[in-house]
Amino acid sequence: KKTKKPQPYSCFKKNMKKTLVTLTLLTIACYNTDKHAINAAAFSSTTPSKNDVTTSIPENINKSNFQSCITNQMILAPLTRGGNLPFRRLCTDFGLQVSVSEMIYARSLLRGDPVEQARTRRCSQEPCFGVQLATNNVQEGADAIKEIIKNNNSAGGNRVDFIDLNCGCPIYEVTRRGLGSSLLRSPAKLHKLVKGLVENASDIPITVKIRLGCETDTINCLENVKAIREAGAMAVTIHGRTAQQGYSRNADYDLIKMAVEESKNEQYDHVPIIGNGDILTHYEARRRMSETGVHSVMVGRGALIKPWVFKEFRDNNTWEPDIMERVEIYRTLAMYMKDHFGDDEMGRKKSWNFLPWHFEFLSRYTTSHPEDEFGEQSLLKPLIQTRVVQPDGLSPLETLLANRSVDAHNKIASMLWESNSNADALNKLSTFSESHEFNDILKNGSADEKEDKVLTNLPSNKKGKVGRWEKRRGRKPGPKRTDEEIAQIRADRAAKKERILAEGGIWPPSQVRKERQVQ
């Protein structure tokens, strides 16, 4: 027999290197499999089911098929801060078909602002993606559209399917610059702006998102819809409230219905009208479409509270995830932020502008509101406008996920970010929910007692600056209270604070009353 010569040490070292590389790759593959396994298993599949009632999106979208692509859809609204790429990616896992970016300032984009440029980036899984633009000048808007198309073409086929003109944002920092909902004051000027954008952007569809009007006493929704469709826009989204109302009133779908009927009467039925406002469940969405005749619906806060609302709309059925599935969903969002912003200190810092903030809405989830239990209630008042009351007998983990404290949100985000698997995340959250540290949060509330900042891409120069609709009117001082009355008021207030914090709420109540400004 021939005997093999002993291999030198260098060969042994080389073979060991190959083995280590192989083991490393296997480890990474196992980690990624665990990290994204939820997309294929727990979420169900994004493959259309037998109950699928949405319109399929073709691979190539153009002006000829765009309007059919956005018909019979539940569209994700352009959400300031909330409409980040990782969140849109999570919604796509649940069957989201049409999405819109965060609002982008045309002027800032043309100045080369890297933050605005980043907001135009499309997630590769998004079937149909649009960029929302804020401008009041035809030339500025046209140049910004060209810049968006150029940037996305250079990003390797990261195409933009349509441009949406923002005419609905009620934020003071936007309206005082003549942008957003302030454009609704003059239908003639709005017509000129939309027509100019349509003529200068001949290769890409232009849509417009509006509210019923700017001020409550000057509702001019029908005039603006007419001006927009005659200017050549390919779709109109109507938020059923005025800018002045914010989110304080129920959305007025009767006026949206009038806009749909007027479009039909004037032979503009081919221009889709999309209804927006107060949608939390699939049956509310279907009912709005059936009763008003809108071609599609747009959802904002409802998607922030439960991103799986798109799955419910697609399957036309309520999905009630258990606590484990919800933890997996929330961890997937954290993992997507790692993928997008980076798995390092800088990536974590960027992610923290979004991840803890999302739990301000995710914590509002109590139930998926099955139609047999909540259908009649939704007819009286939109479910999303109904006060959230946590049921009795919640487990410690459910109490943690329902807590509205900023401190709790930061802790949840940290544990999801640092977990190695879904099981590890569940274990860490369960342990923390039974800890003394969480009990202190329940007793003392959030360490950050400041009111939530208005959601805007442009910070205010004046601290505490509010829009003119939010300024309090002066009032005559009442009679001076006695010491006994003051003592009783303080005692009542202390008892109320203790009760709210025990229920997992947040103090002071002003933080609950003030709605975040999202589109």
mmCIF file with all atom_site columns, N, CA and C in Angstrom, residues 58 60-70 128 145 149 159-163 194-207 231-235 270-272:
data_model
loop_
_atom_site.group_PDB
_atom_site.id
_atom_site.type_symbol
_atom_site.label_atom_id
_atom_site.label_alt_id
_atom_site.label_comp_id
_atom_site.label_asym_id
_atom_site.label_entity_id
_atom_site.label_seq_id
_atom_site.pdbx_PDB_ins_code
_atom_site.Cartn_x
_atom_site.Cartn_y
_atom_site.Cartn_z
_atom_site.occupancy
_atom_site.B_iso_or_equiv
_atom_site.pdbx_formal_charge
_atom_site.auth_seq_id
_atom_site.auth_comp_id
_atom_site.auth_asym_id
_atom_site.auth_atom_id
_atom_site.pdbx_PDB_model_num
ATOM 1   N N  . PRO A 1 58  ? -49.066 44.805 -11.604 1.00 0.00 ? 58  PRO A N  1
ATOM 2   C CA . PRO A 1 58  ? -48.128 44.320 -12.625 1.00 0.00 ? 58  PRO A CA 1
ATOM 3   C C  . PRO A 1 58  ? -46.704 44.756 -12.304 1.00 0.00 ? 58  PRO A C  1
ATOM 4   N N  . ASN A 1 60  ? -44.472 46.122 -14.364 1.00 0.00 ? 60  ASN A N  1
ATOM 5   C CA . ASN A 1 60  ? -44.171 47.423 -14.971 1.00 0.00 ? 60  ASN A CA 1
ATOM 6   C C  . ASN A 1 60  ? -45.399 48.328 -14.884 1.00 0.00 ? 60  ASN A C  1
ATOM 7   N N  . ILE A 1 61  ? -45.255 49.415 -14.146 1.00 0.00 ? 61  ILE A N  1
ATOM 8   C CA . ILE A 1 61  ? -46.361 50.352 -13.952 1.00 0.00 ? 61  ILE A CA 1
ATOM 9   C C  . ILE A 1 61  ? -46.102 51.597 -14.780 1.00 0.00 ? 61  ILE A C  1
ATOM 10  N N  . ASN A 1 62  ? -47.114 52.011 -15.526 1.00 0.00 ? 62  ASN A N  1
ATOM 11  C CA . ASN A 1 62  ? -46.999 53.220 -16.335 1.00 0.00 ? 62  ASN A CA 1
ATOM 12  C C  . ASN A 1 62  ? -48.339 53.952 -16.321 1.00 0.00 ? 62  ASN A C  1
ATOM 13  N N  . LYS A 1 63  ? -48.426 55.031 -17.077 1.00 0.00 ? 63  LYS A N  1
ATOM 14  C CA . LYS A 1 63  ? -49.645 55.832 -17.072 1.00 0.00 ? 63  LYS A CA 1
ATOM 15  C C  . LYS A 1 63  ? -50.861 55.060 -17.569 1.00 0.00 ? 63  LYS A C  1
ATOM 16  N N  . SER A 1 64  ? -50.637 54.110 -18.451 1.00 0.00 ? 64  SER A N  1
ATOM 17  C CA . SER A 1 64  ? -51.770 53.392 -19.031 1.00 0.00 ? 64  SER A CA 1
ATOM 18  C C  . SER A 1 64  ? -52.421 52.423 -18.047 1.00 0.00 ? 64  SER A C  1
ATOM 19  N N  . ASN A 1 65  ? -51.650 51.871 -17.124 1.00 0.00 ? 65  ASN A N  1
ATOM 20  C CA . ASN A 1 65  ? -52.233 50.900 -16.189 1.00 0.00 ? 65  ASN A CA 1
ATOM 21  C C  . ASN A 1 65  ? -52.212 51.374 -14.734 1.00 0.00 ? 65  ASN A C  1
ATOM 22  N N  . PHE A 1 66  ? -51.748 52.586 -14.489 1.00 0.00 ? 66  PHE A N  1
ATOM 23  C CA . PHE A 1 66  ? -51.592 53.060 -13.113 1.00 0.00 ? 66  PHE A CA 1
ATOM 24  C C  . PHE A 1 66  ? -52.915 53.134 -12.364 1.00 0.00 ? 66  PHE A C  1
ATOM 25  N N  . GLN A 1 67  ? -53.945 53.694 -13.006 1.00 0.00 ? 67  GLN A N  1
ATOM 26  C CA . GLN A 1 67  ? -55.222 53.870 -12.319 1.00 0.00 ? 67  GLN A CA 1
ATOM 27  C C  . GLN A 1 67  ? -55.863 52.545 -11.931 1.00 0.00 ? 67  GLN A C  1
ATOM 28  N N  . SER A 1 68  ? -55.680 51.523 -12.757 1.00 0.00 ? 68  SER A N  1
ATOM 29  C CA . SER A 1 68  ? -56.202 50.208 -12.388 1.00 0.00 ? 68  SER A CA 1
ATOM 30  C C  . SER A 1 68  ? -55.389 49.595 -11.247 1.00 0.00 ? 68  SER A C  1
ATOM 31  N N  . CYS A 1 69  ? -54.107 49.957 -11.167 1.00 0.00 ? 69  CYS A N  1
ATOM 32  C CA . CYS A 1 69  ? -53.249 49.418 -10.105 1.00 0.00 ? 69  CYS A CA 1
ATOM 33  C C  . CYS A 1 69  ? -53.657 49.927 -8.722  1.00 0.00 ? 69  CYS A C  1
ATOM 34  N N  . ILE A 1 70  ? -54.165 51.152 -8.649  1.00 0.00 ? 70  ILE A N  1
ATOM 35  C CA . ILE A 1 70  ? -54.509 51.731 -7.353  1.00 0.00 ? 70  ILE A CA 1
ATOM 36  C C  . ILE A 1 70  ? -56.006 51.628 -7.050  1.00 0.00 ? 70  ILE A C  1
ATOM 37  N N  . CYS A 1 128 ? -45.963 48.822 -5.602  1.00 0.00 ? 128 CYS A N  1
ATOM 38  C CA . CYS A 1 128 ? -46.239 50.121 -6.219  1.00 0.00 ? 128 CYS A CA 1
ATOM 39  C C  . CYS A 1 128 ? -45.893 51.200 -5.207  1.00 0.00 ? 128 CYS A C  1
ATOM 40  N N  . ILE A 1 145 ? -39.186 66.654 -9.132  1.00 0.00 ? 145 ILE A N  1
ATOM 41  C CA . ILE A 1 145 ? -39.594 65.374 -9.711  1.00 0.00 ? 145 ILE A CA 1
ATOM 42  C C  . ILE A 1 145 ? -38.470 64.792 -10.561 1.00 0.00 ? 145 ILE A C  1
ATOM 43  N N  . ILE A 1 149 ? -36.518 61.197 -9.893  1.00 0.00 ? 149 ILE A N  1
ATOM 44  C CA . ILE A 1 149 ? -36.369 60.149 -10.913 1.00 0.00 ? 149 ILE A CA 1
ATOM 45  C C  . ILE A 1 149 ? -34.898 59.861 -11.173 1.00 0.00 ? 149 ILE A C  1
ATOM 46  N N  . ARG A 1 159 ? -37.112 52.340 -8.801  1.00 0.00 ? 159 ARG A N  1
ATOM 47  C CA . ARG A 1 159 ? -38.006 53.245 -9.506  1.00 0.00 ? 159 ARG A CA 1
ATOM 48  C C  . ARG A 1 159 ? -39.071 53.840 -8.589  1.00 0.00 ? 159 ARG A C  1
ATOM 49  N N  . VAL A 1 160 ? -39.621 54.969 -9.025  1.00 0.00 ? 160 VAL A N  1
ATOM 50  C CA . VAL A 1 160 ? -40.776 55.606 -8.388  1.00 0.00 ? 160 VAL A CA 1
ATOM 51  C C  . VAL A 1 160 ? -41.930 55.527 -9.370  1.00 0.00 ? 160 VAL A C  1
ATOM 52  N N  . ASP A 1 161 ? -43.078 55.022 -8.920  1.00 0.00 ? 161 ASP A N  1
ATOM 53  C CA . ASP A 1 161 ? -44.198 54.777 -9.825  1.00 0.00 ? 161 ASP A CA 1
ATOM 54  C C  . ASP A 1 161 ? -45.115 55.984 -9.992  1.00 0.00 ? 161 ASP A C  1
ATOM 55  N N  . PHE A 1 162 ? -45.165 56.865 -8.990  1.00 0.00 ? 162 PHE A N  1
ATOM 56  C CA . PHE A 1 162 ? -46.008 58.066 -9.107  1.00 0.00 ? 162 PHE A CA 1
ATOM 57  C C  . PHE A 1 162 ? -45.546 59.114 -8.105  1.00 0.00 ? 162 PHE A C  1
ATOM 58  N N  . ILE A 1 163 ? -45.977 60.348 -8.340  1.00 0.00 ? 163 ILE A N  1
ATOM 59  C CA . ILE A 1 163 ? -45.687 61.481 -7.448  1.00 0.00 ? 163 ILE A CA 1
ATOM 60  C C  . ILE A 1 163 ? -47.011 61.968 -6.871  1.00 0.00 ? 163 ILE A C  1
ATOM 61  N N  . VAL A 1 194 ? -51.220 72.025 -10.205 1.00 0.00 ? 194 VAL A N  1
ATOM 62  C CA . VAL A 1 194 ? -51.318 70.620 -10.624 1.00 0.00 ? 194 VAL A CA 1
ATOM 63  C C  . VAL A 1 194 ? -51.133 70.487 -12.130 1.00 0.00 ? 194 VAL A C  1
ATOM 64  N N  . LYS A 1 195 ? -51.736 71.374 -12.884 1.00 0.00 ? 195 LYS A N  1
ATOM 65  C CA . LYS A 1 195 ? -51.600 71.318 -14.349 1.00 0.00 ? 195 LYS A CA 1
ATOM 66  C C  . LYS A 1 195 ? -50.149 71.504 -14.767 1.00 0.00 ? 195 LYS A C  1
ATOM 67  N N  . GLY A 1 196 ? -49.450 72.430 -14.102 1.00 0.00 ? 196 GLY A N  1
ATOM 68  C CA . GLY A 1 196 ? -48.045 72.631 -14.426 1.00 0.00 ? 196 GLY A CA 1
ATOM 69  C C  . GLY A 1 196 ? -47.193 71.413 -14.126 1.00 0.00 ? 196 GLY A C  1
ATOM 70  N N  . LEU A 1 197 ? -47.459 70.742 -13.016 1.00 0.00 ? 197 LEU A N  1
ATOM 71  C CA . LEU A 1 197 ? -46.697 69.540 -12.672 1.00 0.00 ? 197 LEU A CA 1
ATOM 72  C C  . LEU A 1 197 ? -46.996 68.409 -13.650 1.00 0.00 ? 197 LEU A C  1
ATOM 73  N N  . VAL A 1 198 ? -48.263 68.268 -14.038 1.00 0.00 ? 198 VAL A N  1
ATOM 74  C CA . VAL A 1 198 ? -48.645 67.210 -14.983 1.00 0.00 ? 198 VAL A CA 1
ATOM 75  C C  . VAL A 1 198 ? -47.964 67.423 -16.326 1.00 0.00 ? 198 VAL A C  1
ATOM 76  N N  . GLU A 1 199 ? -47.936 68.667 -16.800 1.00 0.00 ? 199 GLU A N  1
ATOM 77  C CA . GLU A 1 199 ? -47.337 68.959 -18.109 1.00 0.00 ? 199 GLU A CA 1
ATOM 78  C C  . GLU A 1 199 ? -45.821 68.807 -18.089 1.00 0.00 ? 199 GLU A C  1
ATOM 79  N N  . ASN A 1 200 ? -45.187 69.123 -16.957 1.00 0.00 ? 200 ASN A N  1
ATOM 80  C CA . ASN A 1 200 ? -43.731 69.030 -16.876 1.00 0.00 ? 200 ASN A CA 1
ATOM 81  C C  . ASN A 1 200 ? -43.239 67.639 -16.508 1.00 0.00 ? 200 ASN A C  1
ATOM 82  N N  . ALA A 1 201 ? -44.116 66.804 -15.994 1.00 0.00 ? 201 ALA A N  1
ATOM 83  C CA . ALA A 1 201 ? -43.726 65.434 -15.632 1.00 0.00 ? 201 ALA A CA 1
ATOM 84  C C  . ALA A 1 201 ? -44.559 64.465 -16.454 1.00 0.00 ? 201 ALA A C  1
ATOM 85  N N  . SER A 1 202 ? -44.323 64.490 -17.741 1.00 0.00 ? 202 SER A N  1
ATOM 86  C CA . SER A 1 202 ? -45.171 63.741 -18.667 1.00 0.00 ? 202 SER A CA 1
ATOM 87  C C  . SER A 1 202 ? -45.001 62.231 -18.552 1.00 0.00 ? 202 SER A C  1
ATOM 88  N N  . ASP A 1 203 ? -43.879 61.784 -17.978 1.00 0.00 ? 203 ASP A N  1
ATOM 89  C CA . ASP A 1 203 ? -43.598 60.351 -17.949 1.00 0.00 ? 203 ASP A CA 1
ATOM 90  C C  . ASP A 1 203 ? -44.060 59.660 -16.663 1.00 0.00 ? 203 ASP A C  1
ATOM 91  N N  . ILE A 1 204 ? -44.549 60.402 -15.699 1.00 0.00 ? 204 ILE A N  1
ATOM 92  C CA . ILE A 1 204 ? -44.897 59.791 -14.414 1.00 0.00 ? 204 ILE A CA 1
ATOM 93  C C  . ILE A 1 204 ? -46.257 60.309 -13.958 1.00 0.00 ? 204 ILE A C  1
ATOM 94  N N  . PRO A 1 205 ? -47.133 59.439 -13.419 1.00 0.00 ? 205 PRO A N  1
ATOM 95  C CA . PRO A 1 205 ? -48.457 59.876 -12.964 1.00 0.00 ? 205 PRO A CA 1
ATOM 96  C C  . PRO A 1 205 ? -48.352 60.840 -11.776 1.00 0.00 ? 205 PRO A C  1
ATOM 97  N N  . ILE A 1 206 ? -49.260 61.817 -11.756 1.00 0.00 ? 206 ILE A N  1
ATOM 98  C CA . ILE A 1 206 ? -49.346 62.778 -10.652 1.00 0.00 ? 206 ILE A CA 1
ATOM 99  C C  . ILE A 1 206 ? -50.673 62.568 -9.932  1.00 0.00 ? 206 ILE A C  1
ATOM 100 N N  . THR A 1 207 ? -50.614 62.391 -8.607  1.00 0.00 ? 207 THR A N  1
ATOM 101 C CA . THR A 1 207 ? -51.818 62.304 -7.784  1.00 0.00 ? 207 THR A CA 1
ATOM 102 C C  . THR A 1 207 ? -51.781 63.435 -6.755  1.00 0.00 ? 207 THR A C  1
ATOM 103 N N  . ALA A 1 231 ? -57.225 69.390 -14.081 1.00 0.00 ? 231 ALA A N  1
ATOM 104 C CA . ALA A 1 231 ? -55.819 69.731 -14.331 1.00 0.00 ? 231 ALA A CA 1
ATOM 105 C C  . ALA A 1 231 ? -55.025 68.537 -14.850 1.00 0.00 ? 231 ALA A C  1
ATOM 106 N N  . GLY A 1 232 ? -55.625 67.354 -14.808 1.00 0.00 ? 232 GLY A N  1
ATOM 107 C CA . GLY A 1 232 ? -54.958 66.183 -15.374 1.00 0.00 ? 232 GLY A CA 1
ATOM 108 C C  . GLY A 1 232 ? -54.380 65.213 -14.361 1.00 0.00 ? 232 GLY A C  1
ATOM 109 N N  . ALA A 1 233 ? -54.666 65.388 -13.060 1.00 0.00 ? 233 ALA A N  1
ATOM 110 C CA . ALA A 1 233 ? -54.183 64.429 -12.063 1.00 0.00 ? 233 ALA A CA 1
ATOM 111 C C  . ALA A 1 233 ? -54.836 63.074 -12.287 1.00 0.00 ? 233 ALA A C  1
ATOM 112 N N  . MET A 1 234 ? -54.118 62.003 -11.964 1.00 0.00 ? 234 MET A N  1
ATOM 113 C CA . MET A 1 234 ? -54.603 60.660 -12.242 1.00 0.00 ? 234 MET A CA 1
ATOM 114 C C  . MET A 1 234 ? -55.330 60.031 -11.072 1.00 0.00 ? 234 MET A C  1
ATOM 115 N N  . ALA A 1 235 ? -55.346 60.704 -9.919  1.00 0.00 ? 235 ALA A N  1
ATOM 116 C CA . ALA A 1 235 ? -56.105 60.217 -8.766  1.00 0.00 ? 235 ALA A CA 1
ATOM 117 C C  . ALA A 1 235 ? -56.147 61.321 -7.713  1.00 0.00 ? 235 ALA A C  1
ATOM 118 N N  . HIS A 1 270 ? -63.287 57.744 -14.386 1.00 0.00 ? 270 HIS A N  1
ATOM 119 C CA . HIS A 1 270 ? -62.037 57.017 -14.601 1.00 0.00 ? 270 HIS A CA 1
ATOM 120 C C  . HIS A 1 270 ? -60.907 57.528 -13.695 1.00 0.00 ? 270 HIS A C  1
ATOM 121 N N  . VAL A 1 271 ? -61.108 58.695 -13.079 1.00 0.00 ? 271 VAL A N  1
ATOM 122 C CA . VAL A 1 271 ? -60.103 59.237 -12.154 1.00 0.00 ? 271 VAL A CA 1
ATOM 123 C C  . VAL A 1 271 ? -60.427 58.724 -10.752 1.00 0.00 ? 271 VAL A C  1
ATOM 124 N N  . PRO A 1 272 ? -59.632 57.809 -10.213 1.00 0.00 ? 272 PRO A N  1
ATOM 125 C CA . PRO A 1 272 ? -59.949 57.220 -8.903  1.00 0.00 ? 272 PRO A CA 1
ATOM 126 C C  . PRO A 1 272 ? -59.992 58.267 -7.796  1.00 0.00 ? 272 PRO A C  1
#
